mmCIF file of C-alpha atoms in Angstrom:
data_model
loop_
_atom_site.group_PDB
_atom_site.id
_atom_site.type_symbol
_atom_site.label_atom_id
_atom_site.label_comp_id
_atom_site.label_asym_id
_atom_site.label_seq_id
_atom_site.Cartn_x
_atom_site.Cartn_y
_atom_site.Cartn_z
ATOM 1 C CA MET Z 9 33.749 38.319 27.938
ATOM 2 C CA THR Z 10 34.003 34.433 27.649
ATOM 3 C CA SER Z 11 35.541 33.385 24.240
ATOM 4 C CA GLN Z 12 33.709 30.996 22.229
ATOM 5 C CA THR Z 13 36.196 28.898 20.986
ATOM 6 C CA ALA Z 14 36.860 27.910 24.638
ATOM 7 C CA THR Z 15 33.393 26.483 25.070
ATOM 8 C CA GLU Z 16 33.285 24.662 21.649
ATOM 9 C CA TRP Z 17 33.384 21.137 21.784
ATOM 10 C CA VAL Z 18 36.025 19.228 19.994
ATOM 11 C CA LYS Z 19 35.832 15.537 19.019
ATOM 12 C CA SER Z 20 38.559 13.256 20.834
ATOM 13 C CA ASP Z 21 40.754 11.166 18.686
ATOM 14 C CA ARG Z 22 39.016 8.218 19.366
ATOM 15 C CA GLN Z 23 35.550 9.468 17.850
ATOM 16 C CA VAL Z 24 37.251 10.800 15.134
ATOM 17 C CA GLU Z 25 38.769 7.414 14.243
ATOM 18 C CA ARG Z 26 35.525 5.851 15.223
ATOM 19 C CA GLU Z 27 33.617 7.723 12.450
ATOM 20 C CA ARG Z 28 36.312 7.174 10.215
ATOM 21 C CA VAL Z 29 36.429 3.296 10.450
ATOM 22 C CA ARG Z 30 32.241 3.503 10.172
ATOM 23 C CA ARG Z 31 32.551 5.603 6.923
ATOM 24 C CA THR Z 32 35.000 2.748 5.589
ATOM 25 C CA ARG Z 33 32.893 0.078 6.179
ATOM 26 C CA ALA Z 34 29.972 1.957 4.867
ATOM 27 C CA ARG Z 35 31.592 2.594 1.723
ATOM 28 C CA ARG Z 36 32.908 -1.080 1.766
ATOM 29 C CA SER Z 37 29.383 -2.166 2.057
ATOM 30 C CA ALA Z 38 27.834 -0.095 -0.306
ATOM 31 C CA SER Z 39 30.792 -0.997 -3.185
ATOM 32 C CA VAL Z 40 29.926 -4.788 -2.136
ATOM 33 C CA ALA Z 41 26.185 -4.506 -2.744
ATOM 34 C CA THR Z 42 26.733 -2.737 -5.895
ATOM 35 C CA ALA Z 43 29.321 -5.180 -7.517
ATOM 36 C CA SER Z 44 27.378 -8.033 -5.953
ATOM 37 C CA THR Z 45 23.875 -6.432 -7.864
ATOM 38 C CA ILE Z 46 25.691 -5.951 -11.022
ATOM 39 C CA VAL Z 47 27.435 -9.668 -11.192
ATOM 40 C CA PHE Z 48 23.634 -10.965 -10.663
ATOM 41 C CA LEU Z 49 21.718 -8.704 -12.952
ATOM 42 C CA VAL Z 50 24.334 -10.103 -15.765
ATOM 43 C CA LEU Z 51 24.035 -13.631 -14.980
ATOM 44 C CA LEU Z 52 20.295 -13.091 -14.923
ATOM 45 C CA VAL Z 53 20.183 -11.410 -18.398
ATOM 46 C CA TRP Z 54 22.462 -13.875 -19.738
ATOM 47 C CA GLY Z 55 20.677 -17.013 -18.695
ATOM 48 C CA VAL Z 56 17.524 -15.302 -19.927
ATOM 49 C CA THR Z 57 18.778 -13.925 -23.283
ATOM 50 C CA ASN Z 58 20.636 -17.563 -24.007
ATOM 51 C CA SER Z 59 17.306 -19.855 -22.998
ATOM 52 C CA PRO Z 60 15.954 -21.860 -26.002
ATOM 53 C CA GLY Z 61 12.695 -20.232 -25.808
ATOM 54 C CA TRP Z 62 14.225 -16.398 -25.701
ATOM 55 C CA ALA Z 63 13.366 -15.749 -29.396
ATOM 56 C CA SER Z 64 9.756 -16.529 -29.019
ATOM 57 C CA VAL Z 65 9.472 -14.656 -25.731
ATOM 58 C CA LYS Z 66 11.178 -11.583 -27.092
ATOM 59 C CA GLU Z 67 8.527 -11.214 -30.101
ATOM 60 C CA THR Z 68 5.473 -12.152 -27.796
ATOM 61 C CA PHE Z 69 6.051 -9.896 -24.768
ATOM 62 C CA PHE Z 70 8.958 -7.507 -25.647
ATOM 63 C CA ASN Z 71 7.726 -6.144 -29.319
ATOM 64 C CA TRP Z 72 8.428 -2.407 -29.498
ATOM 65 C CA ASP Z 73 5.901 -1.954 -32.109
ATOM 66 C CA GLU Z 74 3.077 -3.296 -30.114
ATOM 67 C CA PHE Z 75 4.716 -1.469 -26.997
ATOM 68 C CA VAL Z 76 4.268 2.052 -28.757
ATOM 69 C CA ASN Z 77 0.769 1.104 -30.053
ATOM 70 C CA ALA Z 78 -0.470 -0.047 -27.019
ATOM 71 C CA VAL Z 79 0.712 2.949 -24.573
ATOM 72 C CA PRO Z 80 -1.824 5.598 -25.576
ATOM 73 C CA ASP Z 81 -4.836 3.498 -24.878
ATOM 74 C CA VAL Z 82 -3.218 1.518 -21.641
ATOM 75 C CA LEU Z 83 -2.171 4.865 -20.517
ATOM 76 C CA THR Z 84 -5.792 6.243 -20.675
ATOM 77 C CA GLY Z 85 -7.036 3.464 -18.852
ATOM 78 C CA PHE Z 86 -4.535 3.635 -16.043
ATOM 79 C CA LEU Z 87 -5.594 7.169 -15.193
ATOM 80 C CA LEU Z 88 -8.922 5.191 -14.169
ATOM 81 C CA ASN Z 89 -6.930 2.991 -12.476
ATOM 82 C CA ILE Z 90 -5.876 5.645 -10.270
ATOM 83 C CA LYS Z 91 -9.202 7.534 -10.253
ATOM 84 C CA ILE Z 92 -10.672 4.507 -8.545
ATOM 85 C CA PHE Z 93 -7.785 4.225 -5.885
ATOM 86 C CA LEU Z 94 -8.338 8.237 -4.957
ATOM 87 C CA ILE Z 95 -11.912 7.586 -4.625
ATOM 88 C CA ALA Z 96 -11.299 4.557 -2.827
ATOM 89 C CA GLU Z 97 -9.071 5.242 -0.265
ATOM 90 C CA PRO Z 98 -10.821 8.038 1.947
ATOM 91 C CA LEU Z 99 -13.734 5.507 1.887
ATOM 92 C CA ILE Z 100 -11.809 2.881 3.121
ATOM 93 C CA LEU Z 101 -10.289 4.859 5.712
ATOM 94 C CA VAL Z 102 -13.757 5.984 6.807
ATOM 95 C CA VAL Z 103 -15.398 2.509 6.876
ATOM 96 C CA GLY Z 104 -12.555 0.874 8.450
ATOM 97 C CA LEU Z 105 -12.445 3.633 11.290
ATOM 98 C CA LEU Z 106 -16.297 3.375 11.893
ATOM 99 C CA VAL Z 107 -15.939 -0.238 11.879
ATOM 100 C CA ALA Z 108 -12.751 -0.482 14.481
ATOM 101 C CA LEU Z 109 -14.514 1.865 16.922
ATOM 102 C CA ALA Z 110 -17.896 -0.231 16.508
ATOM 103 C CA ARG Z 111 -16.096 -3.358 17.440
ATOM 104 C CA GLY Z 112 -14.440 -1.567 20.466
ATOM 105 C CA LEU Z 113 -17.863 -0.690 22.071
ATOM 106 C CA LYS Z 114 -18.323 -2.562 25.496
ATOM 107 C CA ALA Z 115 -21.739 -1.455 26.417
ATOM 108 C CA PRO Z 116 -24.575 -4.275 26.331
ATOM 109 C CA ILE Z 117 -26.911 -1.848 24.401
ATOM 110 C CA PHE Z 118 -24.035 -1.937 21.438
ATOM 111 C CA PHE Z 119 -23.807 -5.452 20.969
ATOM 112 C CA PRO Z 120 -25.946 -5.547 17.853
ATOM 113 C CA LEU Z 121 -23.740 -3.284 16.181
ATOM 114 C CA ARG Z 122 -20.546 -5.028 17.580
ATOM 115 C CA ALA Z 123 -21.790 -8.288 16.124
ATOM 116 C CA LEU Z 124 -22.334 -6.895 12.776
ATOM 117 C CA ALA Z 125 -19.003 -5.184 13.011
ATOM 118 C CA THR Z 126 -17.621 -8.687 13.671
ATOM 119 C CA ALA Z 127 -19.498 -10.489 11.180
ATOM 120 C CA TYR Z 128 -18.434 -7.781 8.371
ATOM 121 C CA THR Z 129 -14.937 -8.217 9.097
ATOM 122 C CA ASP Z 130 -14.997 -11.973 9.205
ATOM 123 C CA ILE Z 131 -17.068 -12.222 5.813
ATOM 124 C CA PHE Z 132 -15.015 -9.597 3.876
ATOM 125 C CA ARG Z 133 -11.746 -10.593 4.965
ATOM 126 C CA GLY Z 134 -12.814 -14.230 4.319
ATOM 127 C CA VAL Z 135 -14.040 -13.755 0.629
ATOM 128 C CA PRO Z 136 -11.564 -13.120 -1.916
ATOM 129 C CA THR Z 137 -11.412 -9.424 -3.381
ATOM 130 C CA ILE Z 138 -12.033 -10.535 -6.923
ATOM 131 C CA LEU Z 139 -14.988 -12.359 -5.837
ATOM 132 C CA VAL Z 140 -16.443 -9.395 -4.057
ATOM 133 C CA ILE Z 141 -16.052 -7.625 -7.149
ATOM 134 C CA TYR Z 142 -17.854 -10.062 -9.010
ATOM 135 C CA LEU Z 143 -20.986 -10.021 -6.716
ATOM 136 C CA ILE Z 144 -21.127 -6.498 -6.435
ATOM 137 C CA GLY Z 145 -20.481 -5.840 -10.050
ATOM 138 C CA PHE Z 146 -23.211 -8.053 -11.443
ATOM 139 C CA GLY Z 147 -25.278 -8.665 -7.891
ATOM 140 C CA LEU Z 148 -26.125 -5.253 -7.199
ATOM 141 C CA PRO Z 149 -27.547 -4.056 -10.623
ATOM 142 C CA ALA Z 150 -29.639 -7.323 -10.732
ATOM 143 C CA LEU Z 151 -31.524 -5.946 -7.752
ATOM 144 C CA GLN Z 152 -32.856 -3.326 -9.890
ATOM 145 C CA LEU Z 153 -33.491 -0.996 -6.821
ATOM 146 C CA GLN Z 154 -33.743 2.558 -7.306
ATOM 147 C CA GLY Z 155 -30.714 4.531 -6.550
ATOM 148 C CA VAL Z 156 -28.253 1.657 -7.073
ATOM 149 C CA PRO Z 157 -25.650 2.722 -9.202
ATOM 150 C CA THR Z 158 -24.832 1.193 -12.798
ATOM 151 C CA ASP Z 159 -21.651 2.561 -13.584
ATOM 152 C CA LEU Z 160 -19.020 -0.235 -13.517
ATOM 153 C CA ALA Z 161 -16.248 1.690 -12.228
ATOM 154 C CA THR Z 162 -18.610 3.205 -9.182
ATOM 155 C CA LEU Z 163 -19.412 -0.755 -8.369
ATOM 156 C CA GLY Z 164 -15.805 -1.596 -8.438
ATOM 157 C CA ILE Z 165 -15.246 1.146 -6.047
ATOM 158 C CA ILE Z 166 -18.013 0.028 -3.575
ATOM 159 C CA ALA Z 167 -16.202 -3.612 -3.808
ATOM 160 C CA LEU Z 168 -12.710 -2.507 -2.992
ATOM 161 C CA THR Z 169 -14.140 -0.404 -0.099
ATOM 162 C CA LEU Z 170 -16.160 -3.381 1.344
ATOM 163 C CA SER Z 171 -13.124 -5.675 0.940
ATOM 164 C CA TYR Z 172 -10.325 -3.457 2.045
ATOM 165 C CA GLY Z 173 -12.512 -1.402 4.757
ATOM 166 C CA ALA Z 174 -12.455 -5.197 6.688
ATOM 167 C CA TYR Z 175 -8.731 -5.207 6.423
ATOM 168 C CA VAL Z 176 -7.864 -1.802 7.646
ATOM 169 C CA ALA Z 177 -10.686 -2.125 10.279
ATOM 170 C CA GLU Z 178 -8.663 -4.823 11.926
ATOM 171 C CA VAL Z 179 -5.492 -2.596 11.332
ATOM 172 C CA ILE Z 180 -6.967 0.373 13.100
ATOM 173 C CA ARG Z 181 -8.243 -1.881 15.782
ATOM 174 C CA SER Z 182 -4.955 -3.429 16.703
ATOM 175 C CA GLY Z 183 -3.528 0.159 16.739
ATOM 176 C CA ILE Z 184 -6.269 1.104 19.283
ATOM 177 C CA ASP Z 185 -5.604 -2.291 21.361
ATOM 178 C CA SER Z 186 -1.731 -1.250 21.497
ATOM 179 C CA VAL Z 187 -2.592 2.167 23.430
ATOM 180 C CA HIS Z 188 -1.893 1.412 27.096
ATOM 181 C CA PRO Z 189 -4.956 1.267 29.495
ATOM 182 C CA SER Z 190 -3.658 3.505 31.625
ATOM 183 C CA GLN Z 191 -3.626 6.549 28.983
ATOM 184 C CA VAL Z 192 -7.654 5.707 28.879
ATOM 185 C CA ALA Z 193 -7.844 5.432 32.800
ATOM 186 C CA ALA Z 194 -6.069 8.904 32.995
ATOM 187 C CA ALA Z 195 -8.113 10.483 30.279
ATOM 188 C CA ARG Z 196 -11.420 9.194 31.896
ATOM 189 C CA SER Z 197 -10.121 10.628 35.427
ATOM 190 C CA LEU Z 198 -9.581 13.851 34.265
ATOM 191 C CA GLY Z 199 -13.491 13.800 33.328
ATOM 192 C CA LEU Z 200 -13.159 13.185 29.743
ATOM 193 C CA SER Z 201 -16.084 11.077 28.166
ATOM 194 C CA HIS Z 202 -15.439 7.824 26.156
ATOM 195 C CA GLY Z 203 -16.039 9.516 22.693
ATOM 196 C CA LYS Z 204 -13.444 12.497 23.760
ATOM 197 C CA THR Z 205 -11.180 10.066 25.400
ATOM 198 C CA MET Z 206 -10.839 8.025 22.186
ATOM 199 C CA ARG Z 207 -11.073 11.214 19.996
ATOM 200 C CA PHE Z 208 -8.279 12.930 21.540
ATOM 201 C CA VAL Z 209 -6.132 10.396 23.406
ATOM 202 C CA VAL Z 210 -6.634 6.943 22.024
ATOM 203 C CA LEU Z 211 -6.963 7.482 18.169
ATOM 204 C CA PRO Z 212 -4.000 9.905 17.609
ATOM 205 C CA GLN Z 213 -1.637 7.520 19.158
ATOM 206 C CA ALA Z 214 -3.212 4.288 17.501
ATOM 207 C CA LEU Z 215 -3.362 6.139 13.936
ATOM 208 C CA ARG Z 216 0.435 7.125 14.319
ATOM 209 C CA ARG Z 217 1.371 3.312 15.226
ATOM 210 C CA VAL Z 218 -0.513 1.781 11.997
ATOM 211 C CA VAL Z 219 0.531 4.168 9.403
ATOM 212 C CA PRO Z 220 3.155 1.729 7.961
ATOM 213 C CA PRO Z 221 0.684 -1.268 7.632
ATOM 214 C CA LEU Z 222 -2.088 1.112 6.294
ATOM 215 C CA LEU Z 223 0.314 2.214 3.839
ATOM 216 C CA ASN Z 224 1.278 -1.208 2.878
ATOM 217 C CA ASP Z 225 -2.770 -1.934 2.505
ATOM 218 C CA PHE Z 226 -2.706 0.980 0.266
ATOM 219 C CA VAL Z 227 -0.101 -0.391 -1.511
ATOM 220 C CA SER Z 228 -2.168 -3.823 -2.338
ATOM 221 C CA LEU Z 229 -4.951 -1.491 -2.997
ATOM 222 C CA GLN Z 230 -3.424 0.311 -6.058
ATOM 223 C CA LYS Z 231 -2.509 -3.107 -7.640
ATOM 224 C CA ASP Z 232 -6.065 -4.569 -6.876
ATOM 225 C CA THR Z 233 -7.752 -1.829 -9.171
ATOM 226 C CA ALA Z 234 -6.823 -3.581 -11.945
ATOM 227 C CA LEU Z 235 -9.133 -6.466 -10.812
ATOM 228 C CA VAL Z 236 -12.080 -3.974 -11.634
ATOM 229 C CA ALA Z 237 -11.511 -5.100 -15.182
ATOM 230 C CA THR Z 238 -13.119 -8.557 -14.276
ATOM 231 C CA ILE Z 239 -16.785 -6.585 -14.529
ATOM 232 C CA GLY Z 240 -15.919 -4.403 -17.687
ATOM 233 C CA PRO Z 241 -14.605 -1.152 -17.028
ATOM 234 C CA LEU Z 242 -11.927 0.225 -19.499
ATOM 235 C CA GLU Z 243 -8.967 0.345 -16.983
ATOM 236 C CA ALA Z 244 -5.456 -0.595 -17.767
ATOM 237 C CA LEU Z 245 -5.614 -4.319 -17.716
ATOM 238 C CA ARG Z 246 -8.936 -4.211 -19.675
ATOM 239 C CA GLN Z 247 -7.207 -2.110 -22.577
ATOM 240 C CA ALA Z 248 -4.109 -4.304 -22.542
ATOM 241 C CA GLN Z 249 -6.306 -7.464 -23.187
ATOM 242 C CA ILE Z 250 -8.475 -5.721 -26.090
ATOM 243 C CA HIS Z 251 -4.778 -4.996 -27.401
ATOM 244 C CA ALA Z 252 -3.667 -8.071 -26.901
ATOM 245 C CA ALA Z 253 -6.731 -10.211 -28.466
ATOM 246 C CA GLY Z 254 -6.530 -7.954 -31.488
ATOM 247 C CA SER Z 255 -2.609 -8.835 -31.967
ATOM 248 C CA PHE Z 256 -2.222 -11.846 -30.235
ATOM 249 C CA ASN Z 257 0.902 -10.123 -28.458
ATOM 250 C CA TYR Z 258 1.208 -9.974 -24.785
ATOM 251 C CA THR Z 259 3.543 -6.872 -24.789
ATOM 252 C CA PRO Z 260 0.258 -4.775 -23.843
ATOM 253 C CA TYR Z 261 0.136 -6.528 -20.461
ATOM 254 C CA LEU Z 262 3.936 -5.613 -20.026
ATOM 255 C CA VAL Z 263 3.009 -1.934 -20.528
ATOM 256 C CA ALA Z 264 0.245 -1.867 -18.029
ATOM 257 C CA ALA Z 265 2.729 -3.894 -15.434
ATOM 258 C CA LEU Z 266 5.344 -1.136 -16.071
ATOM 259 C CA LEU Z 267 2.322 1.906 -15.126
ATOM 260 C CA PHE Z 268 1.790 -0.201 -11.931
ATOM 261 C CA ILE Z 269 5.304 -0.505 -10.928
ATOM 262 C CA LEU Z 270 5.600 3.314 -11.386
ATOM 263 C CA LEU Z 271 3.143 4.073 -9.261
ATOM 264 C CA THR Z 272 3.560 1.253 -6.463
ATOM 265 C CA ILE Z 273 7.356 1.675 -6.053
ATOM 266 C CA PRO Z 274 7.309 4.898 -4.522
ATOM 267 C CA MET Z 275 4.611 4.271 -2.223
ATOM 268 C CA ALA Z 276 6.359 1.253 -1.213
ATOM 269 C CA ARG Z 277 9.616 3.014 -0.534
ATOM 270 C CA PHE Z 278 7.864 5.572 1.243
ATOM 271 C CA THR Z 279 6.192 2.878 3.525
ATOM 272 C CA ASP Z 280 9.521 1.402 4.177
ATOM 273 C CA TYR Z 281 10.924 5.009 5.434
ATOM 274 C CA LEU Z 282 8.183 5.576 7.549
ATOM 275 C CA ALA Z 283 8.415 2.048 9.389
ATOM 276 C CA ALA Z 284 12.169 2.809 9.594
ATOM 277 C CA ARG Z 285 11.520 6.150 11.468
ATOM 278 C CA SER Z 286 8.842 4.249 13.802
ATOM 279 C CA GLN Z 287 11.419 1.819 14.784
ATOM 280 C CA ARG Z 288 14.115 4.867 15.754
ATOM 281 C CA ARG Z 289 11.609 6.511 17.649
ATOM 282 C CA ARG Z 290 11.225 3.571 19.726
ATOM 283 C CA GLY Z 291 14.676 3.109 20.203
ATOM 284 C CA GLN Z 292 15.033 -0.518 18.186
#
């Protein structure tokens, strides 16, 4: 019977030394980064608190009583922001995927559909999101058509879906174009139709490649739900505006900003993690 210890791999002295040096460098880098960050924050706080207008800014933007009073209403409004985001996100993915697929149709018979998809992306990527919200929020109800929603939050969701759908469509299309043509040729040589080739071969690879940029778009979407306040829904920014107008104090805006930060930072860090993992897989 062969002894297990005889087959165990043992690190060489050079490898052990190399790992020790790496750990030492990592600890040194972490220490320098921590120290420099602390020094920077101390200097920043000192510079702000010693500025001539700090007393006025502190009272206007950092009033604790106003902060406490605004939290319940702004938090209630922020739940509407989250609701808008959770409804708009899957709708945007569907619209973006359909538009990207439509732009990839090559047959002449599909030219009108391809032209419509191209016009959609050009128009809604060229118009600022806030203008789209105004146009949808005030334009659709003015048509007085049967079945057109009048709920302001719903109109905001429609506007965000149309605006962000154009950006997501281009992201997905870039992912589709990044798949090597040999993949399509191999699938077609096996007898797969164009639809099955896209479904089983191209899209799985394309979507995996565009996950980080898609998440970046959704980080922006989380923030842009506040733009819906311009047409009236009582979301976080609108609630902050109401409190600020009643007290002539801007601390409620700070409450709304902190809530958005708490929502977007985890998503941003998750996006960075996925991007780094994707780079490691490609050996970069």
